Coordinates of C-alpha atoms in Angstrom, one line a residue:
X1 CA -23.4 26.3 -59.1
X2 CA -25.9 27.1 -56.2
X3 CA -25.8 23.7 -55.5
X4 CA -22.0 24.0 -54.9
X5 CA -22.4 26.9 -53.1
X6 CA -24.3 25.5 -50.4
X7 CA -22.0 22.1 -50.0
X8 CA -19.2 24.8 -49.4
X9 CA -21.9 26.6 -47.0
X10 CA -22.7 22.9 -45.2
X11 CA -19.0 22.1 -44.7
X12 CA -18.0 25.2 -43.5
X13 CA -21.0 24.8 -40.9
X14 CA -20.3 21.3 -40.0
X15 CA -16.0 22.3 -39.6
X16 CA -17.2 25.3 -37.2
X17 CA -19.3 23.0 -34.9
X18 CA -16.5 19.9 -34.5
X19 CA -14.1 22.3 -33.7
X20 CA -16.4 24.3 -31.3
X21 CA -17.3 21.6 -29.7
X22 CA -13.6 20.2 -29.4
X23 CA -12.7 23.6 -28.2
X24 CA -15.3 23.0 -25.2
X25 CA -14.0 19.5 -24.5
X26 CA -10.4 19.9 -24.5
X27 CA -8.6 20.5 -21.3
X28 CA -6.5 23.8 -20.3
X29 CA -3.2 23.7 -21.9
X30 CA -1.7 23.2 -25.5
X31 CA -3.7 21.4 -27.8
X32 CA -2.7 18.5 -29.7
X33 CA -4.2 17.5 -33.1
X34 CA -5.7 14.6 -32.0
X35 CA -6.6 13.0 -28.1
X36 CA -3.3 11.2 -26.8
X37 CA -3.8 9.1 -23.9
X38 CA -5.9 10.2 -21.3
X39 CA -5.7 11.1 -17.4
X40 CA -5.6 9.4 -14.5
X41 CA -8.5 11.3 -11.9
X42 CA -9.9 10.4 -8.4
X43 CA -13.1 7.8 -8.7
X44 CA -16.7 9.9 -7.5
X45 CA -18.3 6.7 -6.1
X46 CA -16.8 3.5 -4.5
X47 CA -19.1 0.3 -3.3
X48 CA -18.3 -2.3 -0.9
X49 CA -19.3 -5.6 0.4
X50 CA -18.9 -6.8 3.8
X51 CA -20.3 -10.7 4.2
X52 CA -22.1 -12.0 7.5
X53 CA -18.6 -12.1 9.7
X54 CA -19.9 -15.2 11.9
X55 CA -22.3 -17.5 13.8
X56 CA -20.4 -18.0 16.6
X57 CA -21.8 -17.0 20.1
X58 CA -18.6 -16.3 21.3
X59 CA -17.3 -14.1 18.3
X60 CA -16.0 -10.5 18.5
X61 CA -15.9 -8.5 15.3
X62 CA -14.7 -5.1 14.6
X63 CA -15.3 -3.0 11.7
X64 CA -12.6 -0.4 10.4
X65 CA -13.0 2.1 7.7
X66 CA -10.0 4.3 5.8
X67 CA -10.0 6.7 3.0
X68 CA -6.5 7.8 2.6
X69 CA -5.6 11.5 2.6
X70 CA -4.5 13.3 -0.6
X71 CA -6.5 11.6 -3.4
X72 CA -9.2 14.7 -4.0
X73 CA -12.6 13.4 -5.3
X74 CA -15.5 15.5 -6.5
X75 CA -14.8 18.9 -6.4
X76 CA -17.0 20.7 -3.9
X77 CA -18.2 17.3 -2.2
X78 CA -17.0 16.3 1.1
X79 CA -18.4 13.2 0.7
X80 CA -20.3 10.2 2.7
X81 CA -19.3 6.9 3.4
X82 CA -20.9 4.1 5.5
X83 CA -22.3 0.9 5.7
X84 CA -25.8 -0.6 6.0
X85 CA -27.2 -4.2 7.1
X86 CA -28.0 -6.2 4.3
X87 CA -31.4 -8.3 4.1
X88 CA -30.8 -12.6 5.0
X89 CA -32.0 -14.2 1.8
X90 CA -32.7 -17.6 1.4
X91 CA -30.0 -20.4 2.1
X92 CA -29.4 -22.2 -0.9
X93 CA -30.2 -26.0 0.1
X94 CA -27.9 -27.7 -2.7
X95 CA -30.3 -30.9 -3.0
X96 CA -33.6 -29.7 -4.9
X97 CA -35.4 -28.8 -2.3
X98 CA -37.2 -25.3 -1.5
X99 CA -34.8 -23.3 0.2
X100 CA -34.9 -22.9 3.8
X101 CA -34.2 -19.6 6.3
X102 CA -30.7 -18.8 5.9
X103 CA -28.9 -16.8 8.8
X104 CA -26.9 -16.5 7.6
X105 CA -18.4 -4.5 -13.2
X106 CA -15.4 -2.8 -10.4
X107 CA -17.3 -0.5 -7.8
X108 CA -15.5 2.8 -8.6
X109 CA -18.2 3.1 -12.1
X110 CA -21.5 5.0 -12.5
X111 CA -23.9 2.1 -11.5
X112 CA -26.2 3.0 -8.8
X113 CA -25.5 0.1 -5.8
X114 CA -28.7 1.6 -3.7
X115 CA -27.3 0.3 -0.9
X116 CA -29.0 2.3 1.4
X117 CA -32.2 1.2 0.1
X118 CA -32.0 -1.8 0.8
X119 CA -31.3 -1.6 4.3
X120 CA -33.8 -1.5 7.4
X121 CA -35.3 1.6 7.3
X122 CA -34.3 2.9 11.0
X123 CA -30.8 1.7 11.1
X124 CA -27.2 3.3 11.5
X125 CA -24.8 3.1 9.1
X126 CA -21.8 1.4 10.5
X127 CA -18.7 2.9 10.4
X128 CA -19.4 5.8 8.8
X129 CA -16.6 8.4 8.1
X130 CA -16.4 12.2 8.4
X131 CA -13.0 12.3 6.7
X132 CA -9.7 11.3 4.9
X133 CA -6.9 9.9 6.5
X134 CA -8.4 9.1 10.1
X135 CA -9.7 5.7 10.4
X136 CA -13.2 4.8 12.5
X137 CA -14.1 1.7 13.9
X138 CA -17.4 -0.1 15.1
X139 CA -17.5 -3.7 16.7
X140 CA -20.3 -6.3 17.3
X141 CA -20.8 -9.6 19.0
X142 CA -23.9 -10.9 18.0
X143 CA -24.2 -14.2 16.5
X144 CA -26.1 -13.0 13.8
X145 CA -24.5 -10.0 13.1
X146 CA -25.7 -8.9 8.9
X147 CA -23.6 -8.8 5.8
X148 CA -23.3 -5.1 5.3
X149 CA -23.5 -3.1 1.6
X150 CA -21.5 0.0 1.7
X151 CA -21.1 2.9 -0.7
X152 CA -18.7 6.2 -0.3
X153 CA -18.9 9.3 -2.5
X154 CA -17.2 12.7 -2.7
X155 CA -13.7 13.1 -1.4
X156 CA -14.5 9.4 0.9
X157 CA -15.1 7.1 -2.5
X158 CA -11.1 7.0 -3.5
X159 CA -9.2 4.2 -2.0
X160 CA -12.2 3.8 0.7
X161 CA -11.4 0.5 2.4
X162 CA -13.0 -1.9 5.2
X163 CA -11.5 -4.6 7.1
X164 CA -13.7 -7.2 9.0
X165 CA -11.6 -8.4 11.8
X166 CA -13.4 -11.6 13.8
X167 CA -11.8 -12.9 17.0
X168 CA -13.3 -16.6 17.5
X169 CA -12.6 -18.2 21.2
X170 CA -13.8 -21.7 20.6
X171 CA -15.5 -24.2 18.5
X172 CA -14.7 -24.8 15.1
X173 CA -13.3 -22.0 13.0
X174 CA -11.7 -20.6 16.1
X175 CA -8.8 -18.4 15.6
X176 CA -9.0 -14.9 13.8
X177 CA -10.6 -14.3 10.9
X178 CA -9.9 -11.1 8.6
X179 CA -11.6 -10.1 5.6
X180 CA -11.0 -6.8 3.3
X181 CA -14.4 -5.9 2.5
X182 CA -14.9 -6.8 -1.3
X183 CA -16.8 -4.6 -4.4
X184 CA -18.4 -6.5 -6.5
X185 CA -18.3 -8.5 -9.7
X186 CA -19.3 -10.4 -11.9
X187 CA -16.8 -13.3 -12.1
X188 CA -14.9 -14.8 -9.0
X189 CA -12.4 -17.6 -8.6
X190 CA -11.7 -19.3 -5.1
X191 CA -8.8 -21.7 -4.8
X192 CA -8.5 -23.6 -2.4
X193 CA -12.3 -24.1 -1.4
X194 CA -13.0 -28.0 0.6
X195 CA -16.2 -30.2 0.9
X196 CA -14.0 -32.5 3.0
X197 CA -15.8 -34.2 5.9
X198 CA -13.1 -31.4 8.0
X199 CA -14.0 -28.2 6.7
X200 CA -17.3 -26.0 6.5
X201 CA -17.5 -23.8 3.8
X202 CA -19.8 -21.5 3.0
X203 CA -19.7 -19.0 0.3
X204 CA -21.6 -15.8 0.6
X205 CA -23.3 -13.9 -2.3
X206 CA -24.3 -10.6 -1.6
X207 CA -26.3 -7.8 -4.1
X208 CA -26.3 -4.9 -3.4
X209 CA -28.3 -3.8 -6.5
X210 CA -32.0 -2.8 -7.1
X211 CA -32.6 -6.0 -9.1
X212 CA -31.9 -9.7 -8.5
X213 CA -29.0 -11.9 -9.0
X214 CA -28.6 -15.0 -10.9
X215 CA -25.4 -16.6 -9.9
X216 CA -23.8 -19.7 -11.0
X217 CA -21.8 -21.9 -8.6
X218 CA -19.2 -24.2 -10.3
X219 CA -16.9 -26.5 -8.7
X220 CA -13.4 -28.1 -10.0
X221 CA -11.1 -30.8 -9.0
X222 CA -8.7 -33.1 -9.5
X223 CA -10.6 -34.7 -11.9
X224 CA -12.4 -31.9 -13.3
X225 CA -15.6 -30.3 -13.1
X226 CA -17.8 -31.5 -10.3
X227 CA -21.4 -32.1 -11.3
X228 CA -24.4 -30.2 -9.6
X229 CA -26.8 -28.9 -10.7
X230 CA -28.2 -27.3 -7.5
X231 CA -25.3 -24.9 -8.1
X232 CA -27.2 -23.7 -10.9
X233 CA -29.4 -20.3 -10.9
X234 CA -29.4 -19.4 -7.3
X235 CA -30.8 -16.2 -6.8
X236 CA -29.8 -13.0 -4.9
X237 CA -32.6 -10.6 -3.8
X238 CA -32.2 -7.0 -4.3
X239 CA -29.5 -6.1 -1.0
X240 CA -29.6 -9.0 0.8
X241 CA -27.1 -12.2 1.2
X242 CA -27.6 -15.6 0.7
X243 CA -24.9 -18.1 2.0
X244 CA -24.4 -21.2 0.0
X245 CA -22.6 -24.5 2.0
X246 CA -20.3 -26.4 -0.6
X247 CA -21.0 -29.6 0.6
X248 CA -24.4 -29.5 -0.4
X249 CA -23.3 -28.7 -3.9
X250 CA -22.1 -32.5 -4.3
X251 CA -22.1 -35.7 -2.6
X252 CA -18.6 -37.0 -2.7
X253 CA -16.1 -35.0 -0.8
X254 CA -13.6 -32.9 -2.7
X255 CA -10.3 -31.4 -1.5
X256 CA -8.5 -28.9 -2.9
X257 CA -10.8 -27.9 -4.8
X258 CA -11.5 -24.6 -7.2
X259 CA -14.9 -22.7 -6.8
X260 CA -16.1 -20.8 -9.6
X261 CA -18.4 -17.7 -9.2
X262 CA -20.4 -15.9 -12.5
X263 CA -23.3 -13.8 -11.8
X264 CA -25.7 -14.6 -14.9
X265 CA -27.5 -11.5 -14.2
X266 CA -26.5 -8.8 -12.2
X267 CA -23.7 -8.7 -9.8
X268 CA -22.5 -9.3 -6.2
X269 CA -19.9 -9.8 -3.8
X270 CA -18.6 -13.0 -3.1
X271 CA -16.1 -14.7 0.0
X272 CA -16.1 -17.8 1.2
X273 CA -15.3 -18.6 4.8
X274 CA -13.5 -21.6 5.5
X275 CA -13.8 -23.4 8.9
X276 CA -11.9 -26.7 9.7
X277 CA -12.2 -29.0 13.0
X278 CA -8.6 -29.1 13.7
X279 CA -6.6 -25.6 11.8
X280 CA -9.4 -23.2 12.6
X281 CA -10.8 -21.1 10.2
X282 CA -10.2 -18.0 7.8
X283 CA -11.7 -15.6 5.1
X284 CA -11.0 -16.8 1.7
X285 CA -11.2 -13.8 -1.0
X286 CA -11.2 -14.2 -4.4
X287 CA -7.9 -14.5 -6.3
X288 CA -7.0 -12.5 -8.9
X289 CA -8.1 -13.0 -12.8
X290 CA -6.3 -15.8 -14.5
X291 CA -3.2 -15.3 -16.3
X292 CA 0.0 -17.2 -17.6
X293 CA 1.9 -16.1 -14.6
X294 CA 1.1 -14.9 -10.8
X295 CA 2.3 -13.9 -7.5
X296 CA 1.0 -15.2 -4.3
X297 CA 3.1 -13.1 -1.5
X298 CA 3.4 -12.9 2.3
X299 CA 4.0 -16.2 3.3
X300 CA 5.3 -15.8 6.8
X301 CA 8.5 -16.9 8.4
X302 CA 7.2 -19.5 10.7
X303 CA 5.2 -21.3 8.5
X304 CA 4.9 -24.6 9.5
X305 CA 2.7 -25.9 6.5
X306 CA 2.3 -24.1 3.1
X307 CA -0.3 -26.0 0.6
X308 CA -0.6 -24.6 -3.1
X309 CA -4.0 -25.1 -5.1
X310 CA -4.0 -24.2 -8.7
X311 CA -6.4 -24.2 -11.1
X312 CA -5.8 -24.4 -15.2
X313 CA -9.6 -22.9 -15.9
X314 CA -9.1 -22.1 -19.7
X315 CA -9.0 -25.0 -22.3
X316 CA -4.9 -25.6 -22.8
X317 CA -2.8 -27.3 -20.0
X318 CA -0.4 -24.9 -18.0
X319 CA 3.1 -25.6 -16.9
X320 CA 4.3 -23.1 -14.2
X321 CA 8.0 -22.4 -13.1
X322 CA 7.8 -22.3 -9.4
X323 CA 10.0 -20.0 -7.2
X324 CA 10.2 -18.3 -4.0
X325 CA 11.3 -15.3 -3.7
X326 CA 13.2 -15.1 -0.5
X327 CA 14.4 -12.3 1.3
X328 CA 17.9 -12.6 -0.5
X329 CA 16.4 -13.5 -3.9
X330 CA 14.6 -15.8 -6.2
X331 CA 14.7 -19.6 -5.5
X332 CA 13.4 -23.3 -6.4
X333 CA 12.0 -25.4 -3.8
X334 CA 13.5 -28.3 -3.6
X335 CA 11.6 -31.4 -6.1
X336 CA 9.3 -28.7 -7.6
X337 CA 10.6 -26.8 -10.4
X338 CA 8.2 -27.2 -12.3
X339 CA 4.2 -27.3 -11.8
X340 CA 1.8 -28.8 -14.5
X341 CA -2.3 -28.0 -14.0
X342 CA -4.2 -29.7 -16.6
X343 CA -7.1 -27.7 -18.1
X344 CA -10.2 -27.7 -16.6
X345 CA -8.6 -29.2 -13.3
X346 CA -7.0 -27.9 -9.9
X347 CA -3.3 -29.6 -9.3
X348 CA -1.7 -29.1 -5.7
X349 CA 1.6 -29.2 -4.2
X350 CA 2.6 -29.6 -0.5
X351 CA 5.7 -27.0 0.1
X352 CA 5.6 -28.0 3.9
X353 CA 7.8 -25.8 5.8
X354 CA 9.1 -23.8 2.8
X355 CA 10.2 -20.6 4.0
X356 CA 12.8 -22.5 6.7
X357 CA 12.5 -19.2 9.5
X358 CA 12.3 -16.5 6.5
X359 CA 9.9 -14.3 5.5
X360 CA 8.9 -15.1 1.6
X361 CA 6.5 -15.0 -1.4
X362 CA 5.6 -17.6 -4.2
X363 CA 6.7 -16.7 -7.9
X364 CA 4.9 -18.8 -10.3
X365 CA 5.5 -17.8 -14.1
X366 CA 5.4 -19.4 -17.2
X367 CA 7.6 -22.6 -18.2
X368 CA 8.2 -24.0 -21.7
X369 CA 6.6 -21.2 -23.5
X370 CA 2.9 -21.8 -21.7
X371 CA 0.7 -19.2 -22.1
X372 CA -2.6 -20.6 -20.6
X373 CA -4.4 -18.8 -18.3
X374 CA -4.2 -20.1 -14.5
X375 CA -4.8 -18.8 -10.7
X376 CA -4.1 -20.4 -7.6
X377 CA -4.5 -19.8 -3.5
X378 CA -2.0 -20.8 -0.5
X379 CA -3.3 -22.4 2.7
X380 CA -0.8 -21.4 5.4
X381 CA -0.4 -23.2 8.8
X382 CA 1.1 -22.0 12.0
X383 CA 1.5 -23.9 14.9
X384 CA 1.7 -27.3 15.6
X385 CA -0.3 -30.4 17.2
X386 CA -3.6 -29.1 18.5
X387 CA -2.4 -25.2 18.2
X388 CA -2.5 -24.9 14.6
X389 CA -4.3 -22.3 13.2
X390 CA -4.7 -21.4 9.5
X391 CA -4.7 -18.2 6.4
X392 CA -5.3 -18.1 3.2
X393 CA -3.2 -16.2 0.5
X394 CA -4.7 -15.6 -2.8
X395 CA -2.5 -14.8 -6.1
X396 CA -3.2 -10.9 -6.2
X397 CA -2.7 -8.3 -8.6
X398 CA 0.2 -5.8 -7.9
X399 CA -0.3 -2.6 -5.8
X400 CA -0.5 -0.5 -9.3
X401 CA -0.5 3.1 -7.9
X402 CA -1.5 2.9 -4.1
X403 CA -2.8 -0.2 -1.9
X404 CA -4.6 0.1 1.3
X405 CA -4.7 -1.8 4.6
X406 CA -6.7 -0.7 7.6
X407 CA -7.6 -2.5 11.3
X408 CA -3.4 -2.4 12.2
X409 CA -2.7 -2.6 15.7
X410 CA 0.0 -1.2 17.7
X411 CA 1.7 -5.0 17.6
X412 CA 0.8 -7.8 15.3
X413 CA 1.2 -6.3 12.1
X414 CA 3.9 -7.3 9.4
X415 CA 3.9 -6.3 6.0
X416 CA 5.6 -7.7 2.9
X417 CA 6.8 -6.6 0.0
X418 CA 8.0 -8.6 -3.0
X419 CA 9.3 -7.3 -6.3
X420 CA 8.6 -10.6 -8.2
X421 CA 11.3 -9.5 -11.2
X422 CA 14.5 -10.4 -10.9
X423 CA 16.7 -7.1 -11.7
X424 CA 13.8 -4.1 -11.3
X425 CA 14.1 -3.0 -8.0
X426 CA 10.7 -1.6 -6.5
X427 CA 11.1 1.4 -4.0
X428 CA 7.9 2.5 -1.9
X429 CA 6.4 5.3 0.7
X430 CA 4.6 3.1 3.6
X431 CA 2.9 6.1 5.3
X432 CA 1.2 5.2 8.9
X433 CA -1.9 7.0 9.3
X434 CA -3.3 8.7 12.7
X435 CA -5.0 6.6 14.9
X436 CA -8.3 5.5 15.7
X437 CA -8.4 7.4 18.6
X438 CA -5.7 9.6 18.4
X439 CA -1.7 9.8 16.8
X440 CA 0.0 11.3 13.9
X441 CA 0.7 9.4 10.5
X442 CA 4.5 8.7 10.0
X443 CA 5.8 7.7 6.8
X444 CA 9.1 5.4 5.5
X445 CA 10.5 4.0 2.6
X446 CA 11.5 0.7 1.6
X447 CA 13.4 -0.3 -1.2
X448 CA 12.6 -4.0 -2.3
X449 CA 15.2 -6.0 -4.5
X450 CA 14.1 -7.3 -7.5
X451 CA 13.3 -10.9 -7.2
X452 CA 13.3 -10.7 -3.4
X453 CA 10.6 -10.1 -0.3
X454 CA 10.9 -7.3 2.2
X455 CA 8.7 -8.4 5.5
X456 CA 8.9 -5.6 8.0
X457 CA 7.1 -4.3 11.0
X458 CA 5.7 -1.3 9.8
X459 CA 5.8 2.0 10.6
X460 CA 3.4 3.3 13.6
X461 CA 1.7 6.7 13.9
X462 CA 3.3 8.6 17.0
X463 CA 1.3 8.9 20.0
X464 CA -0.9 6.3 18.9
X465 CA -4.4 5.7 19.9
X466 CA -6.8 2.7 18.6
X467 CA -6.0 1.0 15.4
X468 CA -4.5 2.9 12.3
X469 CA -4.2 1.8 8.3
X470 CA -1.2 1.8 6.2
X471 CA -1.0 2.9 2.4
X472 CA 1.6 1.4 0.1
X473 CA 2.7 3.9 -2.8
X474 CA 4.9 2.7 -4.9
X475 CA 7.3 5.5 -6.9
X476 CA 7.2 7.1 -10.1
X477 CA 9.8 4.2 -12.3
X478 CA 9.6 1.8 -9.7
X479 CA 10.0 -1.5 -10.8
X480 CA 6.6 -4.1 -10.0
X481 CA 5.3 -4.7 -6.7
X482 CA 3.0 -6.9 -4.7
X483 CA 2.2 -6.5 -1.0
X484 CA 0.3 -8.5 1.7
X485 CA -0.1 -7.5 5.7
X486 CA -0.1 -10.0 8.3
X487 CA -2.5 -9.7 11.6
X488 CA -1.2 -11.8 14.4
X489 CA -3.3 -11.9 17.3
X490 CA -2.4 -14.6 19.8
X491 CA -4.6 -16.6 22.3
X492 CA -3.1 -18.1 24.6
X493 CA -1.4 -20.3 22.8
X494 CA -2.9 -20.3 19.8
X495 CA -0.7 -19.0 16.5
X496 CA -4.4 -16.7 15.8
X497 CA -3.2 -15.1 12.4
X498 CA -4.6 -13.9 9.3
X499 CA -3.5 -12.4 5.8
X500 CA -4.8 -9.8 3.6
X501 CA -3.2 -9.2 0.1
X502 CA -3.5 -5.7 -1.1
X503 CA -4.1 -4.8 -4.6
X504 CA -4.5 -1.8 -6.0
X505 CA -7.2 -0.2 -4.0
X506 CA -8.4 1.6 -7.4
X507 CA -8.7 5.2 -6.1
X508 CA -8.0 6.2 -9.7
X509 CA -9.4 6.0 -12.7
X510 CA -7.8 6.5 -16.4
X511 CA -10.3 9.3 -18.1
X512 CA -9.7 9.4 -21.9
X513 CA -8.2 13.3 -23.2
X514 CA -10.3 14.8 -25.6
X515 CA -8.7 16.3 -28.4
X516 CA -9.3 18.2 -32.1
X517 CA -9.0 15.4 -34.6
X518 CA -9.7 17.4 -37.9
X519 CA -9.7 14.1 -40.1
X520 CA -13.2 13.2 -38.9
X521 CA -14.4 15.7 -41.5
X522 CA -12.6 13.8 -44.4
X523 CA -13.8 10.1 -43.3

């Protein structure tokens, strides 16, 4: 009986502390019997990765930085943001021999990127911001200008973005080059990569962690996997780069290739900059995760060449319906309907001058019931004869709940918009912020068709000063949306151009609800 008594006793003990400390936990409002969902919040802490921008002595780079307005952060904390010059690691020789001198999971969590520690002890952070919704800029010209490892906290860290703008006069790689600085990762695909006797590409593996990086390099074809073994265990210092040539990772020349990124240990932040003797060069990014169907969009109306590299990485083959969605609708190129990528290997297709003088985006989704994994990368040519100059456009995630863009100028800038489902329109707020040095943000909304592109100049803050960045925010029912901004800069008569996709730029996070679940008690 006293036995009993004090089970009854322990249970009533045990009840009173679950439900106390659900009471504690639970947010303001009604209470539900157990957690539903959860709630999307501001991120505290956002990292970025900007790579060495170039070794040209006759480069120009400038730096611009953007939080948008309206997205909170940390109660209390009015944040920091800025970015600090990495350490040159060793440049991975590719043949077995001791490296020589080299000049060369998602951000918004709770890992400590130190990136400030790793930096020279006496300098500046570039960049640096005071605020939301103003961008600032920084520029450089030195040939042997740093990678830089950013972080941003407080009220800064949500949708903080960077954009590394290189103007190139001469040599090769000439032409504008434009990067959205990248967080890092752990796992990065690049189609479209070339060890062709033409091109020069280097990717660059930065960490901006307190411990080293082991990273694998892995190269696919036409015919497969590439074998090298010097792209095997290369390793990243604590905050510095290391830049990695692709030829030197086999000796037969490969085009159209797929470059594979894994960090083995650790993380880092990965980009590979293409330079070619004859189209000039460009920032690859990474594409986006590998799935049965993607969207590659932005492809601009004068395209005079448009080259598709896709790569099957999982272990089944992939057949792809291909379709461009024009700014009237969806439609098939002509002589490729369908595209097949055999696993393990990259496939390509030529789509020459596809868009014929409109604006459009590539639609590639599954064919035949395929479900294998697959992600793929555009070259883009403008120009002709010996002023050609070339982009890259990686398949990209949608915009989710906002996307950023910064470094837009007061002309050169053109942003599209594709709903890639045919029948779910997407309608969106494109808000203009202030300028650089001066303006005030404007905002306009666009409705997209579903299964069509929307390319439009965008809207400019009034009274503008400097550069300015635009957010994309799609609304509340909208149907899917992907977005890309185009940066023409001309010289003389060179087409200079470049492309940046824009994601989701993950100012939000989904925090789980807490909630009273009684029923623990009775498991």
């Amino acid at each position: 009986m006293k036995r009993t008594i004090m089970s009854l006793i322990g249970a009533a003990v045990a009840l009173g502390a679950v439900t106390g400390v659900a009471a504690v936990a639970a947010p303001d409002g009604p209470r539900d019997s157990a957690a539903k969902g959860g709630t999307r919040l501001p991120v505290e802490r956002s990292a970025l990765l900007c790579p060495p921008p170039t070794s040209s002595e006759v480069g120009d780079t400038t730096y611009t930085a953007f939080t948008p307005k309206g997205t909170g952060g940390k109660a209390g904390s009015a944040g920091t943001a800025g970015l600090l010059p990495a350490q040159p690691g060793k440049q991975q020789d590719g043949k077995g021999k001791p490296p020589q001198d080299g000049k060369g999971k998602p951000s918004q969590d709770d890992k400590d990127t130190g990136g400030a520690q790793g930096a020279q002890a006496d300098a500046q952070p570039v960049a640096p911001l005071k605020q939301p919704g103003t961008p600032v800029t920084a520029s450089t010209d030195r040939a042997d200008a740093p990678a830089l490892v950013g972080a941003a906290d407080g009220a800064l860290a949500p949708g903080w973005t960077v954009q590394q703008t290189t103007v190139v006069a001469a040599g090769s790689g000439r032409g504008l080059l434009g990067l959205s600085c990248a967080a890092p990762d752990t796992d990065f695909w690049f189609p479209g990569v070339s060890t062709a006797k033409d091109r020069q590409d280097y990717v660059h593996l930065t960490n901006p962690d307190n411990t080293p990086a082991v990273v694998d390099l892995d190269l696919r074809g036409k015919d497969g996997p590439v074998q090298s073994a010097s792209g095997e265990n290369i390793s990243v210092p604590p905050h510095a780069t290391v830049p990695v040539l692709l030829s030197t990772l086999t000796g037969t020349p490969v085009q159209d290739a797929a470059l594979h990124v894994t960090a083995r240990e650790g993380r880092v932040g990965a980009s590979v900059q293409a330079a070619d003797a004859k189209l000039g060069g460009d920032w690859l990014p990474a594409a986006a995760d590998p799935a049965p169907g993607l969207v590659l969009p932005g492809i601009p109306a004068d395209a005079t060449s448009v080259h598709l590299v896709a790569v099957a990485p999982g272990k089944a083959d992939a057949d792809l319906k291909v379709q461009l969605a024009t700014p009237n609708g969806l439609i098939t190129p002509a002589g490729l309907e369908t595209l097949h990528v055999k696993s393990g290997m990259t496939t390509t297709a030529d789509l020459k001058d596809l868009t014929k003088g409109e604006a459009g985006s590539l639609v590639l989704t599954p064919a035949d019931g395929s479900t294998a994994p697959v992600t793929a990368a555009l070259r883009v040519t403008r120009g002709q004869g010996d002023k050609q100059e070339m982009a890259f456009i990686p398949a990209t995630r949608p915009v989710g709940q906002r996307a950023t863009a910064a470094d837009n100028r007061e002309k050169g800038s053109t942003l599209s918009l594709v709903a890639p489902e045919k029948g779910k329109d997407a309608k969106v707020t494109v808000t203009a912020s202030a300028g650089s040095g001066g303006g005030t943000p404007v905002s306009k909304t666009y409705t997209v068709k579903g299964g069509s592109t929307l390319a439009v100049e965008p809207p400019r803050p009034q009274d503008l000063k400097g550069s300015y960045a635009l957010t994309v925010t799609p609304e509340a029912g909208s149907g899917p949306v992907h977005a890309a901004r185009t940066l023409a800069l001309p010289q003389g008569g060179l087409p200079s151009f470049t492309v940046q996709t824009l994601p989701d730029d993950r100012g939000t996070v989904v925090v789980p609800t807490a909630g009273e679940d009684l029923s623990l008690l009775t498991k």
